[in-house]
Amino acid sequence: MSIRYIFFLCLFITVVFSGCKKNTTPLYVTYLYNGPSAAGDILSTTVNETSGGYTVYNEGNQRYDNGSFTVYTNDLNGLYKVYVRGAFYYAVEMKGQVFIGNFPTARLSTDLSSGIITTALVSTSGIPGNFVYLRVGSSGVNGSTDNKEWGILTILSNGTWKKQAYCNDTGTIPNLMPDLYTGPVPPVSSSDSGSWSISSFNSNRLIMTGRNSGDSLTGFVNISDSGVLFNMNLGYGNGFLCGLKLIDGSQNPIRGNYGYADIRYDAATGGGKFFVNDTTHGMGWFRADAYGKVKNGSLGVLNQCTVLKNVYFTKDVVFNGDTVDFYSVVSGPYFLEFQFRNNKFRSYGLGARLP
């Protein structure tokens, strides 16, 4: 057998076996999240972890929106940075659990959305309890957009719910802030109530009825090993309630790093990180704006509310150039915050623990 023949035989075998190699190209990793937006829409958001992109389907107007993101690796490590329509927006993801952001969602106006993984609710045992909530949306409260509604939402195991709303200013909704709440939990009175059950059409959603709403509302819940996030969509134009389950602060303290996306009183958007010293409970912050410019500072030591023990606050502190009263709510890895200046709304943000 000639040397030339042996050479071509070896070459043929190499080509054949190379062509039979298993394709090692990684598969796309995607997650689908459902949840409400500040506009009052219900969104279905697909996040492609492999390509760094997302697609939003707005069930309200049946339109799509999409974009791509990069992930910070510096002081804002883990925060998503979205560039679309000439501006930067921000998002936080706990993969396979929640996806929260302030990027456009097929509406012209600025939005803030909170998506929860579309996993069927095989058990409702972790849902009942008391939640400190914030109403997310642009509609006025007590006759003014300078006001924001917060309150206590109680979900009962018998398939009913009730809530008592409060506000930063006097009006139809009582004027009371979380640190001044001294009543029982749940409150004796309620400003709204209704029923809840798992949807027979979408097993990851709850059907909510309320006495102050003629339409059925939609609930979304994510239960972690240490906290619960509950969103209740209120319909287009009415925003949604974002509630974090009330857990004794000694069992579930504010700690670690929380990423967030926010919206200010003037519709300006931003995102960043709050970081907590686990020993002193001092909180620092980073915030990136719509131009990608990052500022940072400190809020000092946070105080824990006497009754609502998953609410922490500090007053007359500087955040992003404003002197504000700052309130934050935690439930396990879930986080929200809202701020007031001279008793007028300045900003709010939703988020979750960063890696």
PDB file of C-alpha atoms in Angstrom, residues 114-312:
ATOM      1  CA  SER A 114     -43.004  43.861  37.558  1.00  0.00           C
ATOM      2  CA  GLY A 115     -43.010  40.460  35.871  1.00  0.00           C
ATOM      3  CA  ILE A 116     -43.282  37.106  37.628  1.00  0.00           C
ATOM      4  CA  ILE A 117     -42.272  33.762  36.134  1.00  0.00           C
ATOM      5  CA  THR A 118     -45.144  31.928  34.441  1.00  0.00           C
ATOM      6  CA  THR A 119     -45.103  28.862  36.676  1.00  0.00           C
ATOM      7  CA  ALA A 120     -48.417  27.251  37.587  1.00  0.00           C
ATOM      8  CA  LEU A 121     -49.571  27.859  41.154  1.00  0.00           C
ATOM      9  CA  VAL A 122     -49.817  24.269  42.348  1.00  0.00           C
ATOM     10  CA  SER A 123     -50.393  25.441  45.922  1.00  0.00           C
ATOM     11  CA  THR A 124     -51.780  28.632  47.445  1.00  0.00           C
ATOM     12  CA  SER A 125     -50.587  27.892  50.985  1.00  0.00           C
ATOM     13  CA  GLY A 126     -47.797  30.476  50.851  1.00  0.00           C
ATOM     14  CA  ILE A 127     -50.003  33.336  49.655  1.00  0.00           C
ATOM     15  CA  PRO A 128     -52.230  34.284  52.630  1.00  0.00           C
ATOM     16  CA  GLY A 129     -50.872  36.953  54.947  1.00  0.00           C
ATOM     17  CA  ASN A 130     -50.406  40.708  55.273  1.00  0.00           C
ATOM     18  CA  PHE A 131     -48.581  42.752  52.648  1.00  0.00           C
ATOM     19  CA  VAL A 132     -47.279  46.311  52.736  1.00  0.00           C
ATOM     20  CA  TYR A 133     -48.095  47.654  49.273  1.00  0.00           C
ATOM     21  CA  LEU A 134     -47.359  50.643  47.080  1.00  0.00           C
ATOM     22  CA  ARG A 135     -49.699  51.716  44.298  1.00  0.00           C
ATOM     23  CA  VAL A 136     -47.620  52.099  41.139  1.00  0.00           C
ATOM     24  CA  GLY A 137     -49.044  54.423  38.485  1.00  0.00           C
ATOM     25  CA  SER A 138     -49.425  58.046  37.453  1.00  0.00           C
ATOM     26  CA  SER A 139     -53.003  58.660  38.526  1.00  0.00           C
ATOM     27  CA  GLY A 140     -53.577  61.229  41.260  1.00  0.00           C
ATOM     28  CA  VAL A 141     -54.325  60.313  44.860  1.00  0.00           C
ATOM     29  CA  ASN A 142     -56.494  62.565  47.043  1.00  0.00           C
ATOM     30  CA  GLY A 143     -56.803  64.863  44.041  1.00  0.00           C
ATOM     31  CA  SER A 144     -53.106  65.330  43.273  1.00  0.00           C
ATOM     32  CA  THR A 145     -50.253  63.558  41.476  1.00  0.00           C
ATOM     33  CA  ASP A 146     -47.992  64.878  44.265  1.00  0.00           C
ATOM     34  CA  ASN A 147     -49.476  62.133  46.433  1.00  0.00           C
ATOM     35  CA  LYS A 148     -48.950  58.384  46.461  1.00  0.00           C
ATOM     36  CA  GLU A 149     -50.965  55.590  47.978  1.00  0.00           C
ATOM     37  CA  TRP A 150     -49.499  52.899  50.165  1.00  0.00           C
ATOM     38  CA  GLY A 151     -51.301  50.550  52.502  1.00  0.00           C
ATOM     39  CA  ILE A 152     -51.816  47.142  54.052  1.00  0.00           C
ATOM     40  CA  LEU A 153     -53.243  44.349  51.903  1.00  0.00           C
ATOM     41  CA  THR A 154     -54.536  41.234  53.672  1.00  0.00           C
ATOM     42  CA  ILE A 155     -55.082  38.025  51.729  1.00  0.00           C
ATOM     43  CA  LEU A 156     -57.054  35.403  53.637  1.00  0.00           C
ATOM     44  CA  SER A 157     -56.996  31.640  53.165  1.00  0.00           C
ATOM     45  CA  ASN A 158     -60.799  31.574  52.763  1.00  0.00           C
ATOM     46  CA  GLY A 159     -60.494  33.167  49.310  1.00  0.00           C
ATOM     47  CA  THR A 160     -61.133  36.776  50.335  1.00  0.00           C
ATOM     48  CA  TRP A 161     -58.934  39.851  50.565  1.00  0.00           C
ATOM     49  CA  LYS A 162     -59.115  43.383  51.947  1.00  0.00           C
ATOM     50  CA  LYS A 163     -56.922  46.447  51.985  1.00  0.00           C
ATOM     51  CA  GLN A 164     -56.639  49.696  53.864  1.00  0.00           C
ATOM     52  CA  ALA A 165     -55.126  52.574  51.916  1.00  0.00           C
ATOM     53  CA  TYR A 166     -53.085  55.468  53.310  1.00  0.00           C
ATOM     54  CA  CYS A 167     -51.501  58.545  51.763  1.00  0.00           C
ATOM     55  CA  ASN A 168     -48.917  61.248  52.405  1.00  0.00           C
ATOM     56  CA  ASP A 169     -51.566  64.004  52.404  1.00  0.00           C
ATOM     57  CA  THR A 170     -55.054  64.600  53.764  1.00  0.00           C
ATOM     58  CA  GLY A 171     -58.074  63.642  51.675  1.00  0.00           C
ATOM     59  CA  THR A 172     -60.457  60.776  51.043  1.00  0.00           C
ATOM     60  CA  ILE A 173     -57.614  58.358  51.771  1.00  0.00           C
ATOM     61  CA  PRO A 174     -56.325  58.857  55.349  1.00  0.00           C
ATOM     62  CA  ASN A 175     -53.078  60.768  55.823  1.00  0.00           C
ATOM     63  CA  LEU A 176     -50.606  58.414  57.495  1.00  0.00           C
ATOM     64  CA  MET A 177     -47.052  57.223  56.811  1.00  0.00           C
ATOM     65  CA  PRO A 178     -45.694  53.748  57.628  1.00  0.00           C
ATOM     66  CA  ASP A 179     -43.515  54.843  60.556  1.00  0.00           C
ATOM     67  CA  LEU A 180     -46.547  56.425  62.256  1.00  0.00           C
ATOM     68  CA  TYR A 181     -48.792  53.396  61.953  1.00  0.00           C
ATOM     69  CA  THR A 182     -49.631  52.068  65.442  1.00  0.00           C
ATOM     70  CA  GLY A 183     -52.766  50.022  64.796  1.00  0.00           C
ATOM     71  CA  PRO A 184     -53.314  46.280  64.531  1.00  0.00           C
ATOM     72  CA  VAL A 185     -52.295  44.175  61.532  1.00  0.00           C
ATOM     73  CA  PRO A 186     -54.521  43.721  59.664  1.00  0.00           C
ATOM     74  CA  PRO A 187     -56.303  47.059  60.236  1.00  0.00           C
ATOM     75  CA  VAL A 188     -59.791  46.949  61.712  1.00  0.00           C
ATOM     76  CA  SER A 189     -61.338  48.843  58.781  1.00  0.00           C
ATOM     77  CA  SER A 190     -60.773  48.432  55.045  1.00  0.00           C
ATOM     78  CA  SER A 191     -61.133  50.717  52.046  1.00  0.00           C
ATOM     79  CA  ASP A 192     -61.666  47.837  49.606  1.00  0.00           C
ATOM     80  CA  SER A 193     -62.241  44.094  49.708  1.00  0.00           C
ATOM     81  CA  GLY A 194     -63.108  41.181  47.466  1.00  0.00           C
ATOM     82  CA  SER A 195     -62.397  37.582  46.574  1.00  0.00           C
ATOM     83  CA  TRP A 196     -59.517  35.705  44.934  1.00  0.00           C
ATOM     84  CA  SER A 197     -58.950  32.355  43.256  1.00  0.00           C
ATOM     85  CA  ILE A 198     -56.569  30.703  40.795  1.00  0.00           C
ATOM     86  CA  SER A 199     -57.557  31.363  37.190  1.00  0.00           C
ATOM     87  CA  SER A 200     -58.880  28.312  35.358  1.00  0.00           C
ATOM     88  CA  PHE A 201     -57.418  29.630  32.086  1.00  0.00           C
ATOM     89  CA  ASN A 202     -53.981  30.830  33.279  1.00  0.00           C
ATOM     90  CA  SER A 203     -52.885  28.801  36.283  1.00  0.00           C
ATOM     91  CA  ASN A 204     -50.090  31.269  37.097  1.00  0.00           C
ATOM     92  CA  ARG A 205     -52.634  34.080  37.654  1.00  0.00           C
ATOM     93  CA  LEU A 206     -55.198  34.937  40.283  1.00  0.00           C
ATOM     94  CA  ILE A 207     -58.654  36.272  39.528  1.00  0.00           C
ATOM     95  CA  MET A 208     -59.408  39.142  41.915  1.00  0.00           C
ATOM     96  CA  THR A 209     -62.781  40.789  42.376  1.00  0.00           C
ATOM     97  CA  GLY A 210     -63.253  44.002  44.366  1.00  0.00           C
ATOM     98  CA  ARG A 211     -66.221  45.991  45.597  1.00  0.00           C
ATOM     99  CA  ASN A 212     -64.722  49.228  44.233  1.00  0.00           C
ATOM    100  CA  SER A 213     -64.085  47.812  40.763  1.00  0.00           C
ATOM    101  CA  GLY A 214     -66.657  46.678  38.236  1.00  0.00           C
ATOM    102  CA  ASP A 215     -64.134  44.494  36.419  1.00  0.00           C
ATOM    103  CA  SER A 216     -62.188  41.428  37.449  1.00  0.00           C
ATOM    104  CA  LEU A 217     -58.642  42.253  38.519  1.00  0.00           C
ATOM    105  CA  THR A 218     -55.592  40.066  38.001  1.00  0.00           C
ATOM    106  CA  GLY A 219     -53.082  38.966  40.613  1.00  0.00           C
ATOM    107  CA  PHE A 220     -49.560  37.585  40.236  1.00  0.00           C
ATOM    108  CA  VAL A 221     -47.501  36.059  43.031  1.00  0.00           C
ATOM    109  CA  ASN A 222     -43.965  34.772  43.488  1.00  0.00           C
ATOM    110  CA  ILE A 223     -43.060  32.869  46.638  1.00  0.00           C
ATOM    111  CA  SER A 224     -39.402  32.487  47.583  1.00  0.00           C
ATOM    112  CA  ASP A 225     -37.998  30.592  50.541  1.00  0.00           C
ATOM    113  CA  SER A 226     -37.941  33.795  52.602  1.00  0.00           C
ATOM    114  CA  GLY A 227     -40.469  36.247  51.168  1.00  0.00           C
ATOM    115  CA  VAL A 228     -43.470  36.810  48.920  1.00  0.00           C
ATOM    116  CA  LEU A 229     -44.082  39.335  46.129  1.00  0.00           C
ATOM    117  CA  PHE A 230     -47.707  40.024  45.186  1.00  0.00           C
ATOM    118  CA  ASN A 231     -48.844  42.210  42.286  1.00  0.00           C
ATOM    119  CA  MET A 232     -52.465  43.188  41.633  1.00  0.00           C
ATOM    120  CA  ASN A 233     -53.231  44.792  38.292  1.00  0.00           C
ATOM    121  CA  LEU A 234     -55.942  47.473  38.574  1.00  0.00           C
ATOM    122  CA  GLY A 235     -56.736  47.935  34.877  1.00  0.00           C
ATOM    123  CA  TYR A 236     -55.587  50.395  32.236  1.00  0.00           C
ATOM    124  CA  GLY A 237     -55.092  53.881  33.610  1.00  0.00           C
ATOM    125  CA  ASN A 238     -55.146  52.691  37.222  1.00  0.00           C
ATOM    126  CA  GLY A 239     -51.723  51.094  37.630  1.00  0.00           C
ATOM    127  CA  PHE A 240     -51.133  48.202  40.007  1.00  0.00           C
ATOM    128  CA  LEU A 241     -50.455  47.330  43.613  1.00  0.00           C
ATOM    129  CA  CYS A 242     -47.011  45.939  44.421  1.00  0.00           C
ATOM    130  CA  GLY A 243     -47.120  44.243  47.822  1.00  0.00           C
ATOM    131  CA  LEU A 244     -44.361  42.616  49.874  1.00  0.00           C
ATOM    132  CA  LYS A 245     -45.379  40.136  52.544  1.00  0.00           C
ATOM    133  CA  LEU A 246     -45.009  41.395  56.087  1.00  0.00           C
ATOM    134  CA  ILE A 247     -42.470  39.274  57.931  1.00  0.00           C
ATOM    135  CA  ASP A 248     -40.986  40.121  61.308  1.00  0.00           C
ATOM    136  CA  GLY A 249     -37.807  42.084  60.708  1.00  0.00           C
ATOM    137  CA  SER A 250     -35.842  39.973  63.185  1.00  0.00           C
ATOM    138  CA  GLN A 251     -36.461  36.991  60.899  1.00  0.00           C
ATOM    139  CA  ASN A 252     -36.094  38.873  57.637  1.00  0.00           C
ATOM    140  CA  PRO A 253     -33.903  41.991  58.019  1.00  0.00           C
ATOM    141  CA  ILE A 254     -32.939  44.362  55.247  1.00  0.00           C
ATOM    142  CA  ARG A 255     -29.489  43.255  54.126  1.00  0.00           C
ATOM    143  CA  GLY A 256     -27.181  42.896  51.157  1.00  0.00           C
ATOM    144  CA  ASN A 257     -27.497  44.534  47.746  1.00  0.00           C
ATOM    145  CA  TYR A 258     -30.760  45.375  45.994  1.00  0.00           C
ATOM    146  CA  GLY A 259     -30.990  46.403  42.354  1.00  0.00           C
ATOM    147  CA  TYR A 260     -33.857  48.671  41.353  1.00  0.00           C
ATOM    148  CA  ALA A 261     -35.513  50.565  38.501  1.00  0.00           C
ATOM    149  CA  ASP A 262     -37.269  53.812  39.369  1.00  0.00           C
ATOM    150  CA  ILE A 263     -39.456  56.638  38.077  1.00  0.00           C
ATOM    151  CA  ARG A 264     -39.362  60.164  39.447  1.00  0.00           C
ATOM    152  CA  TYR A 265     -42.129  62.737  39.827  1.00  0.00           C
ATOM    153  CA  ASP A 266     -41.147  64.324  36.488  1.00  0.00           C
ATOM    154  CA  ALA A 267     -41.224  60.930  34.656  1.00  0.00           C
ATOM    155  CA  ALA A 268     -37.423  60.717  34.571  1.00  0.00           C
ATOM    156  CA  THR A 269     -36.192  57.140  34.835  1.00  0.00           C
ATOM    157  CA  GLY A 270     -33.136  55.604  36.414  1.00  0.00           C
ATOM    158  CA  GLY A 271     -31.810  52.511  38.088  1.00  0.00           C
ATOM    159  CA  GLY A 272     -29.135  51.425  40.462  1.00  0.00           C
ATOM    160  CA  LYS A 273     -28.261  49.660  43.650  1.00  0.00           C
ATOM    161  CA  PHE A 274     -28.945  50.075  47.343  1.00  0.00           C
ATOM    162  CA  PHE A 275     -26.426  48.345  49.555  1.00  0.00           C
ATOM    163  CA  VAL A 276     -26.852  47.709  53.264  1.00  0.00           C
ATOM    164  CA  ASN A 277     -24.251  47.190  55.966  1.00  0.00           C
ATOM    165  CA  ASP A 278     -25.577  44.066  57.658  1.00  0.00           C
ATOM    166  CA  THR A 279     -24.164  45.136  61.028  1.00  0.00           C
ATOM    167  CA  THR A 280     -25.023  48.833  61.272  1.00  0.00           C
ATOM    168  CA  HIS A 281     -28.041  48.896  58.889  1.00  0.00           C
ATOM    169  CA  GLY A 282     -26.461  51.862  57.144  1.00  0.00           C
ATOM    170  CA  MET A 283     -27.574  52.160  53.516  1.00  0.00           C
ATOM    171  CA  GLY A 284     -25.616  53.505  50.563  1.00  0.00           C
ATOM    172  CA  TRP A 285     -26.841  54.018  47.030  1.00  0.00           C
ATOM    173  CA  PHE A 286     -25.842  54.196  43.375  1.00  0.00           C
ATOM    174  CA  ARG A 287     -28.149  55.615  40.694  1.00  0.00           C
ATOM    175  CA  ALA A 288     -27.677  55.771  36.924  1.00  0.00           C
ATOM    176  CA  ASP A 289     -29.887  58.174  34.948  1.00  0.00           C
ATOM    177  CA  ALA A 290     -31.327  58.092  31.419  1.00  0.00           C
ATOM    178  CA  TYR A 291     -27.961  59.286  30.058  1.00  0.00           C
ATOM    179  CA  GLY A 292     -26.032  56.539  31.815  1.00  0.00           C
ATOM    180  CA  LYS A 293     -24.452  58.951  34.300  1.00  0.00           C
ATOM    181  CA  VAL A 294     -23.952  57.403  37.744  1.00  0.00           C
ATOM    182  CA  LYS A 295     -24.143  59.167  41.111  1.00  0.00           C
ATOM    183  CA  ASN A 296     -23.718  57.675  44.552  1.00  0.00           C
ATOM    184  CA  GLY A 297     -24.136  58.574  48.198  1.00  0.00           C
ATOM    185  CA  SER A 298     -25.247  57.421  51.622  1.00  0.00           C
ATOM    186  CA  LEU A 299     -28.593  57.498  53.423  1.00  0.00           C
ATOM    187  CA  GLY A 300     -27.082  56.713  56.811  1.00  0.00           C
ATOM    188  CA  VAL A 301     -28.614  54.307  59.294  1.00  0.00           C
ATOM    189  CA  LEU A 302     -32.141  53.068  58.588  1.00  0.00           C
ATOM    190  CA  ASN A 303     -34.816  52.875  61.285  1.00  0.00           C
ATOM    191  CA  GLN A 304     -37.187  49.929  61.518  1.00  0.00           C
ATOM    192  CA  CYS A 305     -40.893  50.672  61.822  1.00  0.00           C
ATOM    193  CA  THR A 306     -42.379  49.638  65.163  1.00  0.00           C
ATOM    194  CA  VAL A 307     -45.411  47.765  63.808  1.00  0.00           C
ATOM    195  CA  LEU A 308     -44.667  47.181  60.119  1.00  0.00           C
ATOM    196  CA  LYS A 309     -41.361  45.494  60.733  1.00  0.00           C
ATOM    197  CA  ASN A 310     -40.396  44.933  57.113  1.00  0.00           C
ATOM    198  CA  VAL A 311     -40.483  48.700  56.502  1.00  0.00           C
ATOM    199  CA  TYR A 312     -37.298  50.698  57.070  1.00  0.00           C
TER     200      TYR A 312
END
